[in-house]
Structures are given as C-alpha cells and as structure tokens.
C-alpha cells in the first residue's frame, strides 16, 4: 500500500492523519523478537538509523519505519535503546531527530497496539510510550527535532520533547495533539509538555478540539520554533546545533534539568497509576468499538 | 434611568464601567422570594432567558437583567439554576451565553450586595459568586461567550469561564478585571482563571492596574479569541459551536476536566476560607466607606 | 580603565557583557566597613543615590557604582538598606530604579565576590543576592525599572523584579539571563522570575542558551514592556508611575502580593539549601578554574 495513494483519498489535514495512522498499521512489517534482539547490538536497527559524527559530537537519528513511522511497541523499544546508547556515550553531545519517510515525521502512537490487544500488551505498550517520553524529555543531550513532514499526536509529542523544533514550511503538513478527534484523551504528561511549550490557554483549546496546525500556525503559537524550505530542514538543524554546542554542557544540562524536572517527576511518581488509567480506558468496550469503527472506516476508504 | 443617559456623562472606559455598575444597582427591580421560586420551575426566569434547540443540542442563555446584567445574589441564583438544569439534560451539549441588554455583556458583581449589608448577606452573596464560577468553569458542556458589550470585573470572569470568547468589535466596549480601580481585590480564583487565559505577566499587570481592554487589545493579549461585527456575534458563536460539537463529548469533557481540575480543586478545598476572607475584607469600615463614596459619586454624576 | 575602551575591544553583545563584568571587578573602589556604616545613615551612599520627592511620593534610585554597577556584596548591602528605608516610609509609594553609569543598567553579580573567595564570603554574598531579590520582588511600592543600558544576568534579574520595565531603544544594549554562557547556572528563583515574566518555553530556551536580547527582541518576548529613545527613559518612567499611582495602594499591594507570594515563599522556605547549593557549586575546582580562565581572558583582551 503506497502512502501516496493513501494521501490521495482525503486531502484535509485531519484526513491526512487518519490515513497516515491507517497506513502505519498496515504497512509496517512485523519482525520476530529474535531479529529485533540481533539488530539492537548495532547502532542501526531496521527502523532507526543513527549516524554519529565523532568530530562534531552530533548524532542524527532517522526514523525509517514505513510508511509513516508509527510509534509501535517495537519501534519505541528500538528508539529507546538507540537513545540510551547515545546518552551513555559522553562524546555524543547533540541529537537531531528526523524522518526518512516522505511527507511524515511520525504519525504518532500505533493504533494496532491499542486495538484488540490483551491488557498485558497494552501495559507493555504504554510503558514504552512513557519510557520514550522520559528519555527524550530528560535527555542530557541537546535535542533538535527536524520535522520534515506531518507530526500528529505522538509525533507531535516526540517533537515537543526536544530542545528546538524546525519544521518544513509546507502547508500540506500539520502538527498537533489531535487525540480527541479520535475519541481518545491525551494523558496529563502530554498536556504538561504542551503547556510548557505553548502555554495554558493555547493548550486548552488545542487539546479540547484536537487541533492540527499548519506550519505557519504552529510557528505563530510557538509549537515550532522555525520554518524553513523542506530541503533545508536538516541543514538548518545542523547549523542550529552548532549554536547550542557553544554552551558549556554542564551548565546547559543543569539548566535543562531545572526547567523540566517538576514535569518529569510528576510522571515518574505516577507511572503505575498512569498505566492503569490508560489500560482501563483503552480496553473499554466503547473505546475499542470506536477504534474498530475508525479502522473499518479507513479500510473502506482505501478500498 | 436610561442606560444611554448613564453612558453620556463620562465617555472613558473606566467611566463606562462605573456608570454601568451604578445603573445596575438602581435600575434592577427587586423581586419577592415567592416570585423567584415560581419562575424557577420554568427554563426562563425574568432575568434569564434560555432557548434550547433539541435538534442541535445547543442552548442559548440570554442575560436580561436591566440595565446592565449586574451579578446580584438573585441573578446569580437564577443563572446557576438554569445552568444546572441544562447540565443535567444529557441532550444539551453546548451553551452560548450572551446578553439581551444593549451595550453590555455583564457589568459584574452587584455592588449593592456588598454595601451596607449584614455579614450573613455577604456570606450568601459570595457563595453564589463561587457557585457560578464552579458551575461554569467546570461545565461538561461546550461553553461559548458571545460578548456583545462591555464586560468588566465579574462580567469578564464569567466570559473567561467559557471555552471560547467572541467579542463585538466595537472600540467603545471594554473587558477586564478592574477590581483594583474600585479599591477592591480580585480573589485568587479570579486571578487563576485569568492566568490560565492570558498568562502570568499579563495578569499581574492587568490586575495591579485594574486594566480594561478594548476589543482589539483583548484579542491581542488573548483575553478574547475572536472579534466580529456587533451584529454577527451570536451567529458566529453558533457557527463556532458546530466545530466544537464535532468532537466526541467524552474525550472533550475528560480533556477539559484535566485542564481545569487543579484550578477548580483549589477553590473547592478553600471555599470557606475564601468566603471568610471576602466577608472580613468587604465589611471593613474603610472598604465600606470607599464603596459608599463611590456610590455617592455616581449619584452626583447622574444628578 | 575606561568603560569605553573596554567596549571597543569586542562589539558583540556577549562580548559586551564579558567586558562589562570585567570592568566592574576592576573599576570598583573598595571601601572600609566604617566608611560604609557612616554613609548608611544618609539616604545616599557613594554607590546609590536616592532622591525622594515628598510631593509625588516617588523615589528615584540611581545606581552609581563605576564602571558598570556590578552587584557586589557591598553594593547589594547598600541597595537593600536604601530599599528598606523607603519601604518603611509610608509616604513613599513608588520607586524608579535607574543607572547613572553610561551604557549600562547593571552588569549583574560581581564575579570577584565569587572567585577565589572563602566559602564564608560566598555565603554572605549569596545571602545578599537573595535579600536583594526578596526585597524588590516583594516590595509594597510600585517599582519601575528605567533600563537605560545593558542589563545582563543579575542586572536583568533586578529589572524583572520590578512592576514595569522601560528600556532605552538602543540596539547596542542587551538584556537577559546569560549565566550558562559563563558556565554557571541561574538558580531556581531567577528561573521562576523569568517564567513569571516571559513564560515557560521562552525561559527554557533563554536560560539554556544564555540568550541576551536586543531591546526590540526583549520587547517582542515581553522581557521589557516598553522601548523609548534613550534620553526619554526616565521621563517615561515618571509618566508611567503617575498611572500606577492612580490605583489605591491597599488594593494594588494585596494584588501584587497574591501574584508573587508563591514564588517568594519558594525561596523563603529554601534559603539555606539555596545558599548551600550555590556555595558548593561555585567553590568547585572546575567552576573556579573556568571563572579564573574567564578573568584571565578578559585581562589579556584589555592588555
């Protein structure tokens, strides 16, 4: 199933998201656990490509999980392992996160990991989502999101964990926490991250309406920091990184931690309750039914 | 006493407020408790008109307490009863609040309920103000304020409890928490609501100076979300409501609650102390004296 | 050592700061404790000039500690004593803080009070910094900063404690908390003050990068409230004060206290831990070494 075909069916931004999510579930090849374990020993998994330049101290993490970098349990596990390796390498000071997939940064959490799954699976999945957020939001590295495509829901969250966001100035792309549009609710730490980024009022309206913003709108409300032509996203990220690298690491890290610690502590001390809330919510008949209807609708559209 | 005459005496925004407040106290006809009880059984009281359209799930609440919709104990009681009825009706999903009075949305708390009254009366009055805020800020419905006139003090608070604010683009109207200009202090939950709406710094300056903003200024700082020509305020509110109705209720409600619960909990767990603070403050000789001088001044102006 | 010569060596904003800091340490004449005690009885010390106009109720505090109003232990002590006197005088309702030094409001904390000093000295110094912040941020007076020159680090903090900031519209001046650029970390209450002024996201980026803003940029992010031509800074401050004086003191003071108390309480209940943190951090070999290298670098540049 081609992403392009997928995109053609409904041009609106929300439609884009729906289809991206759908693509993700059906297009992603599932791997055996043995294969996963094997790839983890190298710095590049099939779904994540990490290039670390020792001379600059900067790593580039490319998400390459076709078609739309959905954040599945497996993908999240790969991302966390890759991030942990970089974090432990003292010579790695900066990380640029970007996508190798066309038109999309990340379509967000993989719905197939929430639909028709056992509570045990949902627990594992949600722990991985928490872990991804904790690792990125609490990273000691300078993190820059090179948002070279649409970035709804979990994709937006991932970009918001970074220190700086550069987005491709393409009006067909969008970014935002649009969970309510799918009938689900962004958890408190998604909300906290967004409040820290764009403030209380903008977050309240964005989350209630599940708003997806065009790049221009996202820049205006401060959801991204800079717009550049699509082919300059990565080079601009690299140039911006140079500016951040000029700051002594220890002072920058202590400052970053001081800013983010209260928000991180809130989840750390409520992880189990948050997992329970998620699983209880997502396994509800009514929620499963609407996720099912949503997936059915996408299938019909693609037919 | 005509509002128009009242407005003519002093053209400034603050002057407008002063006179609106004054009008409110003198113009409002007092009703007997029996009469009030009678009207409450219907969805329309003399001071509140509620039209609920079953086909859209949207109710419109018109404040029609001449001359300036002052929030008296009686009026607040009516508003709360009307809101509670709508809240209990599952088919009612959205509420538009607007004014039937010319040139004013609401002039705010009725000074006559704070001046020369027994501590017991002040207690009842303040509980009603708290109740109004708790009910509106915590409403499960989509609430849109159609601000078709000036909205100082408590009027501004009422509009800030809503999910969205559309204001008439008329430079003669103003909106803001101007309590300090009258020598009184907005309580902590007025302040919290404003911080949630426009942020800390803008709130600090606005509250210290008791600033009233023109519609253009209010839009700029985010105190209102949209300006439209005066005759389009209600139709725009209705159109906007359609957009909000597209979001599944349960997800939107949980999201709204997550955003507002900490602020609501702060008052809920401090209601009694807040009542005591208010009564202790407002019954002070010095405060009563300045309220009295203020009312005297208004009388002289009208003479 | 002339400030002008100092400024000539490196035109960049950060360079300006570095040199200003350096100037401060070397240019400031040290006084004997006896001399200090003597001057304290008058409302004007050698480093602080206070003119109080009984007819308006407004005092102007001019910082005149050559060359760049560095906040040394001695200077901070003088400032606090002067502020306390004004605070106790009920007839003094407003305070304008400005600089008598050319091109600089204040260069911030005096590095010489942190370099090569005993832990006991560092304790005294940090207590004085805390005291200055507590007194200004919690002042009952209307405080307006007439920022007539550059205002990095502690100079920016001082201006942020005020109720209103007017800055000279000269692109050669800059303002910001640039601590990380020197390898040190702004403490939590610097951070809290900045969050209260410009919000969380702007603060996070500003503090991580140690950003110094031009007046135009500072206005845009809300770090200052108004820009005026350099020769009108003080007159504009005086005019602005008139507007603030129109508000009844007791209502304004209660409102200001309500806005700032949570932030003030956080330091008040953590003063000792904050002192210990500072002293432990600043007396580290690595930090002392980098402060030493920094001072060496400045000396070489001036040579």
PDB file of N, CA, C and O in Angstrom, chain B residues 179-189 191 195 199-205 207-211 281 284 287 290, chain C residues 137 142 162-165 195-198 222 225 243-245 247-248 250-256 258-260 262-263:
ATOM      1  N   UNK B 179     -10.979  45.345  39.282  1.00  0.00           N
ATOM      2  CA  UNK B 179     -11.307  45.492  40.702  1.00  0.00           C
ATOM      3  C   UNK B 179     -10.467  46.527  41.437  1.00  0.00           C
ATOM      4  O   UNK B 179     -10.995  47.317  42.226  1.00  0.00           O
ATOM      5  N   UNK B 180      -9.148  46.537  41.215  1.00  0.00           N
ATOM      6  CA  UNK B 180      -8.308  47.466  41.989  1.00  0.00           C
ATOM      7  C   UNK B 180      -8.708  48.911  41.783  1.00  0.00           C
ATOM      8  O   UNK B 180      -8.515  49.743  42.669  1.00  0.00           O
ATOM      9  N   UNK B 181      -9.281  49.226  40.617  1.00  0.00           N
ATOM     10  CA  UNK B 181      -9.712  50.613  40.374  1.00  0.00           C
ATOM     11  C   UNK B 181     -10.814  51.035  41.344  1.00  0.00           C
ATOM     12  O   UNK B 181     -11.001  52.223  41.598  1.00  0.00           O
ATOM     13  N   UNK B 182     -11.555  50.062  41.859  1.00  0.00           N
ATOM     14  CA  UNK B 182     -12.596  50.374  42.838  1.00  0.00           C
ATOM     15  C   UNK B 182     -12.088  50.178  44.268  1.00  0.00           C
ATOM     16  O   UNK B 182     -12.864  50.222  45.220  1.00  0.00           O
ATOM     17  N   UNK B 183     -10.791  49.885  44.404  1.00  0.00           N
ATOM     18  CA  UNK B 183     -10.229  49.699  45.738  1.00  0.00           C
ATOM     19  C   UNK B 183     -10.441  48.301  46.300  1.00  0.00           C
ATOM     20  O   UNK B 183     -10.168  48.056  47.473  1.00  0.00           O
ATOM     21  N   UNK B 184     -10.962  47.398  45.480  1.00  0.00           N
ATOM     22  CA  UNK B 184     -11.117  46.026  45.963  1.00  0.00           C
ATOM     23  C   UNK B 184     -10.170  45.089  45.219  1.00  0.00           C
ATOM     24  O   UNK B 184      -9.476  45.496  44.287  1.00  0.00           O
ATOM     25  N   UNK B 185     -10.115  43.830  45.649  1.00  0.00           N
ATOM     26  CA  UNK B 185      -9.104  42.904  45.152  1.00  0.00           C
ATOM     27  C   UNK B 185      -9.784  41.679  44.546  1.00  0.00           C
ATOM     28  O   UNK B 185     -10.650  41.079  45.175  1.00  0.00           O
ATOM     29  N   UNK B 186      -9.398  41.326  43.330  1.00  0.00           N
ATOM     30  CA  UNK B 186      -9.905  40.088  42.727  1.00  0.00           C
ATOM     31  C   UNK B 186      -9.381  38.905  43.541  1.00  0.00           C
ATOM     32  O   UNK B 186      -8.202  38.858  43.859  1.00  0.00           O
ATOM     33  N   UNK B 187     -10.264  37.962  43.914  1.00  0.00           N
ATOM     34  CA  UNK B 187      -9.795  36.826  44.715  1.00  0.00           C
ATOM     35  C   UNK B 187      -8.912  35.880  43.887  1.00  0.00           C
ATOM     36  O   UNK B 187      -8.838  36.005  42.664  1.00  0.00           O
ATOM     37  N   UNK B 188      -8.275  34.939  44.601  1.00  0.00           N
ATOM     38  CA  UNK B 188      -7.260  34.103  43.941  1.00  0.00           C
ATOM     39  C   UNK B 188      -7.798  33.315  42.760  1.00  0.00           C
ATOM     40  O   UNK B 188      -7.090  33.070  41.780  1.00  0.00           O
ATOM     41  N   UNK B 189      -9.062  32.950  42.790  1.00  0.00           N
ATOM     42  CA  UNK B 189      -9.576  32.116  41.691  1.00  0.00           C
ATOM     43  C   UNK B 189      -9.952  32.960  40.481  1.00  0.00           C
ATOM     44  O   UNK B 189      -9.939  32.461  39.352  1.00  0.00           O
ATOM     45  N   UNK B 191      -7.973  35.428  39.708  1.00  0.00           N
ATOM     46  CA  UNK B 191      -6.585  35.523  39.248  1.00  0.00           C
ATOM     47  C   UNK B 191      -6.161  34.245  38.514  1.00  0.00           C
ATOM     48  O   UNK B 191      -5.603  34.291  37.421  1.00  0.00           O
ATOM     49  N   UNK B 195      -4.857  33.926  34.736  1.00  0.00           N
ATOM     50  CA  UNK B 195      -3.541  33.358  34.392  1.00  0.00           C
ATOM     51  C   UNK B 195      -3.724  32.235  33.377  1.00  0.00           C
ATOM     52  O   UNK B 195      -2.982  32.149  32.391  1.00  0.00           O
ATOM     53  N   UNK B 199      -1.932  34.193  30.769  1.00  0.00           N
ATOM     54  CA  UNK B 199      -0.577  34.025  31.290  1.00  0.00           C
ATOM     55  C   UNK B 199      -0.297  34.894  32.504  1.00  0.00           C
ATOM     56  O   UNK B 199      -1.076  35.781  32.857  1.00  0.00           O
ATOM     57  N   UNK B 200       0.855  34.649  33.129  1.00  0.00           N
ATOM     58  CA  UNK B 200       1.177  35.251  34.421  1.00  0.00           C
ATOM     59  C   UNK B 200       1.476  36.740  34.321  1.00  0.00           C
ATOM     60  O   UNK B 200       0.926  37.550  35.075  1.00  0.00           O
ATOM     61  N   UNK B 201       2.346  37.122  33.389  1.00  0.00           N
ATOM     62  CA  UNK B 201       2.793  38.508  33.340  1.00  0.00           C
ATOM     63  C   UNK B 201       1.654  39.459  32.983  1.00  0.00           C
ATOM     64  O   UNK B 201       1.468  40.501  33.613  1.00  0.00           O
ATOM     65  N   UNK B 202       0.884  39.095  31.964  1.00  0.00           N
ATOM     66  CA  UNK B 202      -0.224  39.953  31.560  1.00  0.00           C
ATOM     67  C   UNK B 202      -1.226  40.074  32.704  1.00  0.00           C
ATOM     68  O   UNK B 202      -1.763  41.161  32.961  1.00  0.00           O
ATOM     69  N   UNK B 203      -1.464  38.978  33.405  1.00  0.00           N
ATOM     70  CA  UNK B 203      -2.386  39.005  34.540  1.00  0.00           C
ATOM     71  C   UNK B 203      -1.866  39.915  35.646  1.00  0.00           C
ATOM     72  O   UNK B 203      -2.621  40.696  36.232  1.00  0.00           O
ATOM     73  N   UNK B 204      -0.569  39.808  35.933  1.00  0.00           N
ATOM     74  CA  UNK B 204      -0.006  40.625  37.009  1.00  0.00           C
ATOM     75  C   UNK B 204      -0.227  42.114  36.751  1.00  0.00           C
ATOM     76  O   UNK B 204      -0.670  42.854  37.639  1.00  0.00           O
ATOM     77  N   UNK B 205       0.049  42.547  35.536  1.00  0.00           N
ATOM     78  CA  UNK B 205      -0.112  43.962  35.227  1.00  0.00           C
ATOM     79  C   UNK B 205      -1.589  44.341  35.147  1.00  0.00           C
ATOM     80  O   UNK B 205      -2.004  45.376  35.656  1.00  0.00           O
ATOM     81  N   UNK B 207      -4.148  43.001  36.659  1.00  0.00           N
ATOM     82  CA  UNK B 207      -4.812  43.036  37.968  1.00  0.00           C
ATOM     83  C   UNK B 207      -4.300  44.180  38.828  1.00  0.00           C
ATOM     84  O   UNK B 207      -5.070  44.801  39.561  1.00  0.00           O
ATOM     85  N   UNK B 208      -3.000  44.440  38.767  1.00  0.00           N
ATOM     86  CA  UNK B 208      -2.478  45.544  39.578  1.00  0.00           C
ATOM     87  C   UNK B 208      -3.103  46.873  39.148  1.00  0.00           C
ATOM     88  O   UNK B 208      -3.471  47.693  39.979  1.00  0.00           O
ATOM     89  N   UNK B 209      -3.199  47.075  37.842  1.00  0.00           N
ATOM     90  CA  UNK B 209      -3.715  48.349  37.330  1.00  0.00           C
ATOM     91  C   UNK B 209      -5.223  48.324  37.129  1.00  0.00           C
ATOM     92  O   UNK B 209      -5.829  49.346  36.795  1.00  0.00           O
ATOM     93  N   UNK B 210      -5.852  47.169  37.299  1.00  0.00           N
ATOM     94  CA  UNK B 210      -7.285  47.068  37.036  1.00  0.00           C
ATOM     95  C   UNK B 210      -7.617  47.431  35.603  1.00  0.00           C
ATOM     96  O   UNK B 210      -8.579  48.158  35.333  1.00  0.00           O
ATOM     97  N   UNK B 211      -6.823  46.920  34.667  1.00  0.00           N
ATOM     98  CA  UNK B 211      -6.940  47.332  33.264  1.00  0.00           C
ATOM     99  C   UNK B 211      -8.225  46.842  32.604  1.00  0.00           C
ATOM    100  O   UNK B 211      -8.616  45.694  32.745  1.00  0.00           O
ATOM    101  N   UNK B 281     -12.984  41.277  54.545  1.00  0.00           N
ATOM    102  CA  UNK B 281     -12.463  42.392  53.763  1.00  0.00           C
ATOM    103  C   UNK B 281     -13.567  43.399  53.446  1.00  0.00           C
ATOM    104  O   UNK B 281     -13.422  44.600  53.675  1.00  0.00           O
ATOM    105  N   UNK B 284     -15.079  45.686  56.172  1.00  0.00           N
ATOM    106  CA  UNK B 284     -14.185  46.652  56.825  1.00  0.00           C
ATOM    107  C   UNK B 284     -14.752  48.060  56.668  1.00  0.00           C
ATOM    108  O   UNK B 284     -15.251  48.417  55.588  1.00  0.00           O
ATOM    109  N   UNK B 287     -13.288  49.873  53.629  1.00  0.00           N
ATOM    110  CA  UNK B 287     -13.789  49.403  52.324  1.00  0.00           C
ATOM    111  C   UNK B 287     -15.241  49.855  52.130  1.00  0.00           C
ATOM    112  O   UNK B 287     -15.617  50.346  51.058  1.00  0.00           O
ATOM    113  N   UNK B 290     -15.255  53.446  51.181  1.00  0.00           N
ATOM    114  CA  UNK B 290     -14.918  53.775  49.788  1.00  0.00           C
ATOM    115  C   UNK B 290     -15.997  53.299  48.820  1.00  0.00           C
ATOM    116  O   UNK B 290     -16.248  53.958  47.810  1.00  0.00           O
TER     117      UNK B 290
ATOM    118  N   UNK C 137      11.308  41.976  44.805  1.00  0.00           N
ATOM    119  CA  UNK C 137      10.165  41.238  44.245  1.00  0.00           C
ATOM    120  C   UNK C 137       8.957  41.323  45.181  1.00  0.00           C
ATOM    121  O   UNK C 137       7.813  41.278  44.735  1.00  0.00           O
ATOM    122  N   UNK C 142       5.274  50.624  44.188  1.00  0.00           N
ATOM    123  CA  UNK C 142       5.272  50.446  42.733  1.00  0.00           C
ATOM    124  C   UNK C 142       6.717  50.584  42.289  1.00  0.00           C
ATOM    125  O   UNK C 142       7.370  51.590  42.588  1.00  0.00           O
ATOM    126  N   UNK C 162      10.876  44.276  39.079  1.00  0.00           N
ATOM    127  CA  UNK C 162      10.049  45.484  39.095  1.00  0.00           C
ATOM    128  C   UNK C 162       8.673  45.237  38.475  1.00  0.00           C
ATOM    129  O   UNK C 162       8.447  44.236  37.810  1.00  0.00           O
ATOM    130  N   UNK C 163       7.762  46.178  38.717  1.00  0.00           N
ATOM    131  CA  UNK C 163       6.405  46.032  38.190  1.00  0.00           C
ATOM    132  C   UNK C 163       6.316  46.382  36.708  1.00  0.00           C
ATOM    133  O   UNK C 163       5.390  45.955  36.020  1.00  0.00           O
ATOM    134  N   UNK C 164       7.290  47.147  36.222  1.00  0.00           N
ATOM    135  CA  UNK C 164       7.242  47.616  34.831  1.00  0.00           C
ATOM    136  C   UNK C 164       8.666  47.923  34.382  1.00  0.00           C
ATOM    137  O   UNK C 164       9.468  48.416  35.163  1.00  0.00           O
ATOM    138  N   UNK C 165       8.966  47.615  33.126  1.00  0.00           N
ATOM    139  CA  UNK C 165      10.309  47.804  32.591  1.00  0.00           C
ATOM    140  C   UNK C 165      10.272  48.665  31.327  1.00  0.00           C
ATOM    141  O   UNK C 165       9.635  48.307  30.338  1.00  0.00           O
ATOM    142  N   UNK C 195      10.132  32.939  34.274  1.00  0.00           N
ATOM    143  CA  UNK C 195       8.906  32.256  33.834  1.00  0.00           C
ATOM    144  C   UNK C 195       7.702  33.168  34.080  1.00  0.00           C
ATOM    145  O   UNK C 195       6.827  33.306  33.228  1.00  0.00           O
ATOM    146  N   UNK C 196       7.668  33.800  35.253  1.00  0.00           N
ATOM    147  CA  UNK C 196       6.564  34.718  35.549  1.00  0.00           C
ATOM    148  C   UNK C 196       6.518  35.907  34.590  1.00  0.00           C
ATOM    149  O   UNK C 196       5.475  36.535  34.430  1.00  0.00           O
ATOM    150  N   UNK C 197       7.647  36.208  33.977  1.00  0.00           N
ATOM    151  CA  UNK C 197       7.717  37.376  33.098  1.00  0.00           C
ATOM    152  C   UNK C 197       7.462  37.024  31.633  1.00  0.00           C
ATOM    153  O   UNK C 197       6.690  37.688  30.954  1.00  0.00           O
ATOM    154  N   UNK C 198       8.114  35.963  31.145  1.00  0.00           N
ATOM    155  CA  UNK C 198       8.001  35.661  29.707  1.00  0.00           C
ATOM    156  C   UNK C 198       7.461  34.263  29.405  1.00  0.00           C
ATOM    157  O   UNK C 198       7.383  33.870  28.232  1.00  0.00           O
ATOM    158  N   UNK C 222       8.376  40.081  25.639  1.00  0.00           N
ATOM    159  CA  UNK C 222       7.776  40.559  26.881  1.00  0.00           C
ATOM    160  C   UNK C 222       8.754  40.681  28.039  1.00  0.00           C
ATOM    161  O   UNK C 222       8.348  40.825  29.188  1.00  0.00           O
ATOM    162  N   UNK C 225       8.664  46.032  28.843  1.00  0.00           N
ATOM    163  CA  UNK C 225       7.291  46.407  28.494  1.00  0.00           C
ATOM    164  C   UNK C 225       7.207  47.527  27.470  1.00  0.00           C
ATOM    165  O   UNK C 225       6.191  47.707  26.821  1.00  0.00           O
ATOM    166  N   UNK C 243       0.385  56.879  36.310  1.00  0.00           N
ATOM    167  CA  UNK C 243      -0.732  55.983  36.015  1.00  0.00           C
ATOM    168  C   UNK C 243      -0.903  54.951  37.125  1.00  0.00           C
ATOM    169  O   UNK C 243      -2.018  54.657  37.565  1.00  0.00           O
ATOM    170  N   UNK C 244       0.212  54.410  37.579  1.00  0.00           N
ATOM    171  CA  UNK C 244       0.161  53.392  38.638  1.00  0.00           C
ATOM    172  C   UNK C 244      -0.267  53.998  39.966  1.00  0.00           C
ATOM    173  O   UNK C 244      -0.931  53.342  40.779  1.00  0.00           O
ATOM    174  N   UNK C 245       0.133  55.256  40.206  1.00  0.00           N
ATOM    175  CA  UNK C 245      -0.216  55.906  41.480  1.00  0.00           C
ATOM    176  C   UNK C 245      -1.714  56.152  41.599  1.00  0.00           C
ATOM    177  O   UNK C 245      -2.234  56.361  42.702  1.00  0.00           O
ATOM    178  N   UNK C 247      -3.987  54.052  41.254  1.00  0.00           N
ATOM    179  CA  UNK C 247      -4.638  52.871  41.839  1.00  0.00           C
ATOM    180  C   UNK C 247      -4.495  52.911  43.365  1.00  0.00           C
ATOM    181  O   UNK C 247      -3.408  53.154  43.869  1.00  0.00           O
ATOM    182  N   UNK C 248      -5.578  52.675  44.102  1.00  0.00           N
ATOM    183  CA  UNK C 248      -5.478  52.666  45.566  1.00  0.00           C
ATOM    184  C   UNK C 248      -4.401  51.674  46.040  1.00  0.00           C
ATOM    185  O   UNK C 248      -4.395  50.520  45.613  1.00  0.00           O
ATOM    186  N   UNK C 250      -3.739  49.973  48.821  1.00  0.00           N
ATOM    187  CA  UNK C 250      -4.004  48.708  49.529  1.00  0.00           C
ATOM    188  C   UNK C 250      -4.481  47.630  48.562  1.00  0.00           C
ATOM    189  O   UNK C 250      -4.076  46.476  48.666  1.00  0.00           O
ATOM    190  N   UNK C 251      -5.302  48.001  47.582  1.00  0.00           N
ATOM    191  CA  UNK C 251      -5.798  47.007  46.622  1.00  0.00           C
ATOM    192  C   UNK C 251      -4.662  46.533  45.704  1.00  0.00           C
ATOM    193  O   UNK C 251      -4.535  45.345  45.417  1.00  0.00           O
ATOM    194  N   UNK C 252      -3.840  47.478  45.272  1.00  0.00           N
ATOM    195  CA  UNK C 252      -2.710  47.122  44.409  1.00  0.00           C
ATOM    196  C   UNK C 252      -1.704  46.239  45.148  1.00  0.00           C
ATOM    197  O   UNK C 252      -1.213  45.240  44.606  1.00  0.00           O
ATOM    198  N   UNK C 253      -1.428  46.592  46.403  1.00  0.00           N
ATOM    199  CA  UNK C 253      -0.450  45.819  47.169  1.00  0.00           C
ATOM    200  C   UNK C 253      -0.925  44.388  47.433  1.00  0.00           C
ATOM    201  O   UNK C 253      -0.158  43.435  47.296  1.00  0.00           O
ATOM    202  N   UNK C 254      -2.196  44.242  47.803  1.00  0.00           N
ATOM    203  CA  UNK C 254      -2.735  42.902  48.045  1.00  0.00           C
ATOM    204  C   UNK C 254      -2.696  42.078  46.754  1.00  0.00           C
ATOM    205  O   UNK C 254      -2.400  40.883  46.766  1.00  0.00           O
ATOM    206  N   UNK C 255      -3.004  42.727  45.638  1.00  0.00           N
ATOM    207  CA  UNK C 255      -2.994  42.052  44.345  1.00  0.00           C
ATOM    208  C   UNK C 255      -1.585  41.617  43.965  1.00  0.00           C
ATOM    209  O   UNK C 255      -1.354  40.475  43.549  1.00  0.00           O
ATOM    210  N   UNK C 256      -0.631  42.522  44.145  1.00  0.00           N
ATOM    211  CA  UNK C 256       0.764  42.201  43.833  1.00  0.00           C
ATOM    212  C   UNK C 256       1.252  41.051  44.694  1.00  0.00           C
ATOM    213  O   UNK C 256       1.895  40.114  44.195  1.00  0.00           O
ATOM    214  N   UNK C 258      -0.549  38.720  46.113  1.00  0.00           N
ATOM    215  CA  UNK C 258      -1.222  37.489  45.692  1.00  0.00           C
ATOM    216  C   UNK C 258      -0.527  36.881  44.476  1.00  0.00           C
ATOM    217  O   UNK C 258      -0.373  35.676  44.370  1.00  0.00           O
ATOM    218  N   UNK C 259      -0.092  37.735  43.548  1.00  0.00           N
ATOM    219  CA  UNK C 259       0.569  37.243  42.341  1.00  0.00           C
ATOM    220  C   UNK C 259       1.945  36.654  42.649  1.00  0.00           C
ATOM    221  O   UNK C 259       2.367  35.690  42.027  1.00  0.00           O
ATOM    222  N   UNK C 260       2.675  37.264  43.591  1.00  0.00           N
ATOM    223  CA  UNK C 260       4.090  36.924  43.753  1.00  0.00           C
ATOM    224  C   UNK C 260       4.396  36.024  44.939  1.00  0.00           C
ATOM    225  O   UNK C 260       5.488  35.458  45.026  1.00  0.00           O
ATOM    226  N   UNK C 262       3.546  32.973  46.014  1.00  0.00           N
ATOM    227  CA  UNK C 262       4.015  31.587  45.847  1.00  0.00           C
ATOM    228  C   UNK C 262       5.483  31.525  45.426  1.00  0.00           C
ATOM    229  O   UNK C 262       6.239  30.660  45.898  1.00  0.00           O
ATOM    230  N   UNK C 263       5.898  32.418  44.545  1.00  0.00           N
ATOM    231  CA  UNK C 263       7.283  32.434  44.079  1.00  0.00           C
ATOM    232  C   UNK C 263       8.233  32.859  45.195  1.00  0.00           C
ATOM    233  O   UNK C 263       9.319  32.297  45.356  1.00  0.00           O
TER     234      UNK C 263
END
